[in-house]
C-alpha cells in the first residue's frame, strides 16, 4: 500500500483527530473515503456514508423540532442550547458560533 504525506496546520489536524475519535476511526480511515472520491473524475461533492446517515438524522430532527416548537417553544429553546453545548464539546461548531 502506498503512503501519502501532506502538511496541514495544527488546528486542522486537531479537528481531524476530534472528528475521527467521535466516529470511532483513525484519521487515516476518516480521510480514505474522501481521498478516494476526490480522485474519481466523475464524482462531485466528497462525502462519506456518515454524511448520508447524518442527513437523515438532521431531517428527522427538523421535523421533531418543528413539532416541539408548536407545543412548547421553551422546551425547544432549552434543547437547542443543550445541542449547541454538545456540538461545542466535540469541536463541531464553527469558530463564530463558539461560546
CSV table of N, CA and C in Angstrom, one decimal:
chain,number,residue,atom,x,y,z
A,1,UNK,N,0.9,-1.2,0.0
A,1,UNK,CA,0.0,0.0,0.0
A,1,UNK,C,0.9,1.2,0.0
A,2,UNK,N,0.6,2.2,-0.8
A,2,UNK,CA,1.4,3.4,-0.9
A,2,UNK,C,1.1,4.3,0.3
A,3,UNK,N,2.0,5.2,0.6
A,3,UNK,CA,1.8,6.2,1.7
A,3,UNK,C,1.9,7.6,1.1
A,4,UNK,N,1.0,8.4,1.6
A,4,UNK,CA,1.0,9.8,1.1
A,4,UNK,C,1.2,10.7,2.4
A,5,UNK,N,2.1,11.7,2.3
A,5,UNK,CA,2.3,12.6,3.4
A,5,UNK,C,1.9,14.0,2.9
A,6,UNK,N,1.1,14.6,3.7
A,6,UNK,CA,0.8,16.0,3.5
A,6,UNK,C,1.0,16.8,4.7
A,7,UNK,N,1.2,18.1,4.6
A,7,UNK,CA,1.4,19.0,5.7
A,7,UNK,C,0.1,19.8,5.8
A,8,UNK,N,-0.4,19.8,7.1
A,8,UNK,CA,-1.6,20.6,7.4
A,8,UNK,C,-1.3,21.4,8.7
A,9,UNK,N,-2.1,22.4,8.9
A,9,UNK,CA,-1.8,23.2,10.2
A,9,UNK,C,-2.3,22.4,11.4
A,10,UNK,N,-1.7,22.8,12.5
A,10,UNK,CA,-2.0,22.1,13.7
A,10,UNK,C,-3.5,22.1,14.1
A,11,UNK,N,-4.2,23.2,13.9
A,11,UNK,CA,-5.6,23.4,14.2
A,11,UNK,C,-6.4,22.4,13.4
A,12,UNK,N,-6.1,22.2,12.1
A,12,UNK,CA,-6.9,21.3,11.2
A,12,UNK,C,-6.6,19.9,11.7
A,13,UNK,N,-5.4,19.6,12.0
A,13,UNK,CA,-5.0,18.2,12.5
A,13,UNK,C,-5.8,17.9,13.8
A,14,UNK,N,-5.9,18.8,14.7
A,14,UNK,CA,-6.7,18.6,15.9
A,14,UNK,C,-8.1,18.4,15.6
A,15,UNK,N,-8.7,19.1,14.7
A,15,UNK,CA,-10.1,18.9,14.3
A,15,UNK,C,-10.3,17.6,13.6
A,16,UNK,N,-9.3,17.1,12.8
A,16,UNK,CA,-9.4,15.8,12.2
A,16,UNK,C,-9.4,14.7,13.3
A,17,UNK,N,-8.5,14.9,14.2
A,17,UNK,CA,-8.4,13.9,15.3
A,17,UNK,C,-9.7,13.8,16.1
A,18,UNK,N,-10.3,15.0,16.4
A,18,UNK,CA,-11.5,15.0,17.2
A,18,UNK,C,-12.6,14.3,16.4
A,19,UNK,N,-12.7,14.7,15.1
A,19,UNK,CA,-13.8,14.1,14.3
A,19,UNK,C,-13.6,12.6,14.2
A,20,UNK,N,-12.4,12.1,13.9
A,20,UNK,CA,-12.1,10.7,13.8
A,20,UNK,C,-12.5,10.0,15.1
A,21,UNK,N,-12.1,10.6,16.3
A,21,UNK,CA,-12.4,10.0,17.6
A,21,UNK,C,-13.9,9.9,17.8
A,22,UNK,N,-14.6,11.0,17.4
A,22,UNK,CA,-16.1,11.0,17.6
A,22,UNK,C,-16.8,9.9,16.8
A,23,UNK,N,-16.2,9.5,15.7
A,23,UNK,CA,-16.9,8.4,14.9
A,23,UNK,C,-16.2,7.1,15.1
A,24,UNK,N,-15.2,7.0,15.9
A,24,UNK,CA,-14.5,5.7,16.3
A,24,UNK,C,-13.6,5.2,15.2
A,25,UNK,N,-12.9,6.0,14.5
A,25,UNK,CA,-11.9,5.6,13.5
A,25,UNK,C,-10.6,6.4,13.6
A,26,UNK,N,-9.6,5.9,12.9
A,26,UNK,CA,-8.4,6.7,12.9
A,26,UNK,C,-8.5,7.8,11.9
A,27,UNK,N,-7.6,8.8,11.9
A,27,UNK,CA,-7.6,9.9,11.0
A,27,UNK,C,-7.4,9.3,9.6
A,28,UNK,N,-6.6,8.4,9.4
A,28,UNK,CA,-6.4,7.8,8.0
A,28,UNK,C,-7.7,7.2,7.5
A,29,UNK,N,-8.4,6.4,8.4
A,29,UNK,CA,-9.7,5.8,8.0
A,29,UNK,C,-10.7,6.9,7.7
A,30,UNK,N,-10.7,8.0,8.4
A,30,UNK,CA,-11.6,9.1,8.1
A,30,UNK,C,-11.4,9.7,6.8
A,31,UNK,N,-10.1,9.8,6.4
A,31,UNK,CA,-9.7,10.5,5.2
A,31,UNK,C,-9.8,9.7,3.9
A,32,UNK,N,-9.6,8.4,4.1
A,32,UNK,CA,-9.5,7.5,2.9
A,32,UNK,C,-10.7,7.6,1.9
A,33,UNK,N,-12.0,7.6,2.4
A,33,UNK,CA,-13.1,7.7,1.5
A,33,UNK,C,-13.1,9.1,0.8
A,34,UNK,N,-12.7,10.1,1.5
A,34,UNK,CA,-12.7,11.5,0.8
A,34,UNK,C,-11.6,11.5,-0.3
A,35,UNK,N,-10.5,10.9,0.0
A,35,UNK,CA,-9.4,10.9,-1.0
A,35,UNK,C,-9.8,10.1,-2.2
A,36,UNK,N,-10.4,8.9,-1.9
A,36,UNK,CA,-10.8,8.0,-3.0
A,36,UNK,C,-11.8,8.7,-3.9
A,37,UNK,N,-12.8,9.4,-3.3
A,37,UNK,CA,-13.8,10.1,-4.1
A,37,UNK,C,-13.2,11.3,-4.8
A,38,UNK,N,-12.3,12.0,-4.2
A,38,UNK,CA,-11.6,13.2,-4.8
A,38,UNK,C,-10.8,12.7,-6.0
A,39,UNK,N,-10.3,11.5,-6.0
A,39,UNK,CA,-9.5,11.0,-7.2
A,39,UNK,C,-10.4,10.6,-8.4
A,40,UNK,N,-11.7,10.4,-8.1
A,40,UNK,CA,-12.6,10.0,-9.2
A,40,UNK,C,-13.1,11.2,-10.0
A,41,UNK,N,-12.7,11.2,-11.3
A,41,UNK,CA,-13.1,12.4,-12.1
A,41,UNK,C,-14.6,12.5,-12.3
A,42,UNK,N,-15.4,11.5,-12.0
A,42,UNK,CA,-16.8,11.5,-12.2
A,42,UNK,C,-17.6,12.0,-11.0
A,43,UNK,N,-16.9,12.1,-9.9
A,43,UNK,CA,-17.6,12.4,-8.6
A,43,UNK,C,-17.6,13.9,-8.4
A,44,UNK,N,-18.6,14.3,-7.6
A,44,UNK,CA,-18.8,15.7,-7.3
A,44,UNK,C,-18.3,15.9,-5.9
A,45,UNK,N,-19.3,16.3,-5.0
A,45,UNK,CA,-19.0,16.6,-3.6
A,45,UNK,C,-18.4,15.4,-2.9
A,46,UNK,N,-17.4,15.6,-2.1
A,46,UNK,CA,-16.8,14.5,-1.4
A,46,UNK,C,-17.5,14.3,-0.1
A,47,UNK,N,-18.1,13.1,0.1
A,47,UNK,CA,-18.9,12.9,1.3
A,47,UNK,C,-18.7,11.4,1.7
A,48,UNK,N,-19.1,11.0,2.9
A,48,UNK,CA,-18.9,9.7,3.3
A,48,UNK,C,-20.3,9.1,3.7
A,49,UNK,N,-20.3,7.9,4.0
A,49,UNK,CA,-21.6,7.2,4.4
A,49,UNK,C,-22.1,7.9,5.7
A,50,UNK,N,-21.2,8.4,6.5
A,50,UNK,CA,-21.6,9.1,7.7
A,50,UNK,C,-22.4,10.3,7.4
A,51,UNK,N,-22.0,11.0,6.3
A,51,UNK,CA,-22.8,12.2,5.9
A,51,UNK,C,-24.2,11.8,5.5
A,52,UNK,N,-24.4,10.6,4.8
A,52,UNK,CA,-25.7,10.2,4.4
A,52,UNK,C,-26.6,9.9,5.6
A,53,UNK,N,-26.0,9.3,6.6
A,53,UNK,CA,-26.7,9.0,7.9
A,53,UNK,C,-27.0,10.3,8.6
A,54,UNK,N,-26.1,11.2,8.6
A,54,UNK,CA,-26.3,12.4,9.3
A,54,UNK,C,-27.4,13.2,8.6
A,55,UNK,N,-27.5,13.2,7.3
A,55,UNK,CA,-28.5,14.0,6.6
A,55,UNK,C,-29.9,13.4,7.0
A,56,UNK,N,-30.0,12.1,7.1
A,56,UNK,CA,-31.3,11.5,7.5
A,56,UNK,C,-31.7,11.9,9.0
A,57,UNK,N,-30.7,11.9,9.8
A,57,UNK,CA,-30.9,12.3,11.2
A,57,UNK,C,-31.3,13.8,11.3
A,58,UNK,N,-30.6,14.6,10.6
A,58,UNK,CA,-31.0,16.1,10.6
A,58,UNK,C,-32.4,16.3,10.1
A,59,UNK,N,-32.8,15.6,9.0
A,59,UNK,CA,-34.2,15.8,8.5
A,59,UNK,C,-35.2,15.3,9.6
A,60,UNK,N,-34.9,14.2,10.3
A,60,UNK,CA,-35.8,13.7,11.3
A,60,UNK,C,-35.9,14.7,12.5
A,61,UNK,N,-34.7,15.2,12.9
A,61,UNK,CA,-34.7,16.1,14.0
A,61,UNK,C,-35.4,17.5,13.6
A,62,UNK,N,-35.3,17.9,12.4
A,62,UNK,CA,-36.0,19.1,12.0
A,62,UNK,C,-37.5,19.0,12.1
A,63,UNK,N,-38.0,17.8,11.8
A,63,UNK,CA,-39.5,17.5,11.9
A,63,UNK,C,-39.8,17.5,13.4
A,64,UNK,N,-39.0,16.9,14.2
A,64,UNK,CA,-39.3,16.8,15.7
A,64,UNK,C,-39.3,18.2,16.3
A,65,UNK,N,-38.2,19.0,15.9
A,65,UNK,CA,-38.1,20.4,16.4
A,65,UNK,C,-39.3,21.2,16.0
A,66,UNK,N,-39.8,21.1,14.8
A,66,UNK,CA,-41.0,21.9,14.4
A,66,UNK,C,-42.2,21.5,15.2
A,67,UNK,N,-42.3,20.2,15.5
A,67,UNK,CA,-43.4,19.8,16.3
A,67,UNK,C,-43.3,20.3,17.8
A,68,UNK,N,-42.1,20.3,18.3
A,68,UNK,CA,-41.9,20.8,19.7
A,68,UNK,C,-42.1,22.3,19.7
A,69,UNK,N,-41.7,23.0,18.7
A,69,UNK,CA,-41.8,24.5,18.7
A,69,UNK,C,-43.3,24.9,18.8
A,70,UNK,N,-44.1,24.1,18.1
A,70,UNK,CA,-45.6,24.4,18.2
A,70,UNK,C,-46.2,24.2,19.6
A,71,UNK,N,-45.7,23.2,20.3
A,71,UNK,CA,-46.2,22.8,21.6
A,71,UNK,C,-45.6,23.5,22.7
A,72,UNK,N,-44.2,23.7,22.6
A,72,UNK,CA,-43.5,24.3,23.8
A,72,UNK,C,-42.2,25.0,23.3
A,73,UNK,N,-42.3,26.2,22.9
A,73,UNK,CA,-41.1,26.9,22.5
A,73,UNK,C,-40.0,26.9,23.5
A,74,UNK,N,-40.4,27.0,24.8
A,74,UNK,CA,-39.3,27.0,25.9
A,74,UNK,C,-38.5,25.7,25.8
A,75,UNK,N,-39.2,24.5,25.6
A,75,UNK,CA,-38.5,23.2,25.6
A,75,UNK,C,-37.6,23.2,24.4
A,76,UNK,N,-38.1,23.7,23.3
A,76,UNK,CA,-37.2,23.7,22.1
A,76,UNK,C,-36.0,24.6,22.3
A,77,UNK,N,-36.1,25.7,22.9
A,77,UNK,CA,-35.0,26.6,23.2
A,77,UNK,C,-34.0,25.9,24.1
A,78,UNK,N,-34.5,25.2,25.1
A,78,UNK,CA,-33.6,24.5,26.1
A,78,UNK,C,-32.9,23.4,25.3
A,79,UNK,N,-33.6,22.7,24.5
A,79,UNK,CA,-33.0,21.6,23.8
A,79,UNK,C,-31.9,22.0,22.8
A,80,UNK,N,-32.2,23.2,22.1
A,80,UNK,CA,-31.2,23.7,21.2
A,80,UNK,C,-30.0,24.2,21.9
A,81,UNK,N,-30.1,24.7,23.1
A,81,UNK,CA,-28.9,25.2,23.9
A,81,UNK,C,-28.1,23.9,24.3
A,82,UNK,N,-28.8,22.9,24.7
A,82,UNK,CA,-28.1,21.6,25.1
A,82,UNK,C,-27.4,21.0,23.9
A,83,UNK,N,-28.0,21.1,22.7
A,83,UNK,CA,-27.4,20.5,21.5
A,83,UNK,C,-26.2,21.4,21.1
A,84,UNK,N,-26.3,22.7,21.2
A,84,UNK,CA,-25.1,23.5,20.9
A,84,UNK,C,-24.0,23.3,21.8
A,85,UNK,N,-24.2,23.0,23.1
A,85,UNK,CA,-23.2,22.7,24.0
A,85,UNK,C,-22.5,21.4,23.7
A,86,UNK,N,-23.3,20.4,23.3
A,86,UNK,CA,-22.7,19.1,22.9
A,86,UNK,C,-21.9,19.2,21.6
A,87,UNK,N,-22.3,20.0,20.7
A,87,UNK,CA,-21.5,20.2,19.5
A,87,UNK,C,-20.2,20.9,19.8
A,88,UNK,N,-20.3,21.9,20.7
A,88,UNK,CA,-19.1,22.7,21.1
A,88,UNK,C,-18.1,21.7,21.8
A,89,UNK,N,-18.6,20.9,22.7
A,89,UNK,CA,-17.8,20.0,23.4
A,89,UNK,C,-17.0,19.0,22.5
A,90,UNK,N,-17.6,18.7,21.3
A,90,UNK,CA,-17.0,17.8,20.4
A,90,UNK,C,-16.2,18.5,19.3
A,91,UNK,N,-16.1,19.9,19.4
A,91,UNK,CA,-15.3,20.6,18.4
A,91,UNK,C,-16.0,20.8,17.1
A,92,UNK,N,-17.4,20.7,17.1
A,92,UNK,CA,-18.1,20.7,15.8
A,92,UNK,C,-18.8,22.0,15.5
A,93,UNK,N,-18.6,23.0,16.3
A,93,UNK,CA,-19.1,24.3,16.0
A,93,UNK,C,-18.1,25.2,15.3
A,94,UNK,N,-18.5,26.0,14.3
A,94,UNK,CA,-17.6,26.9,13.6
A,94,UNK,C,-17.1,27.9,14.6
A,95,UNK,N,-16.0,28.5,14.5
A,95,UNK,CA,-15.4,29.5,15.5
A,95,UNK,C,-16.4,30.6,15.8
A,96,UNK,N,-17.2,31.1,14.8
A,96,UNK,CA,-18.0,32.2,15.1
A,96,UNK,C,-19.2,31.9,15.9
A,97,UNK,N,-19.5,30.6,16.1
A,97,UNK,CA,-20.7,30.1,17.0
A,97,UNK,C,-20.2,29.6,18.3
A,98,UNK,N,-18.9,29.6,18.6
A,98,UNK,CA,-18.5,29.0,19.9
A,98,UNK,C,-18.7,30.1,21.0
A,99,UNK,N,-19.1,29.5,22.1
A,99,UNK,CA,-19.3,30.5,23.3
A,99,UNK,C,-17.9,31.0,23.8
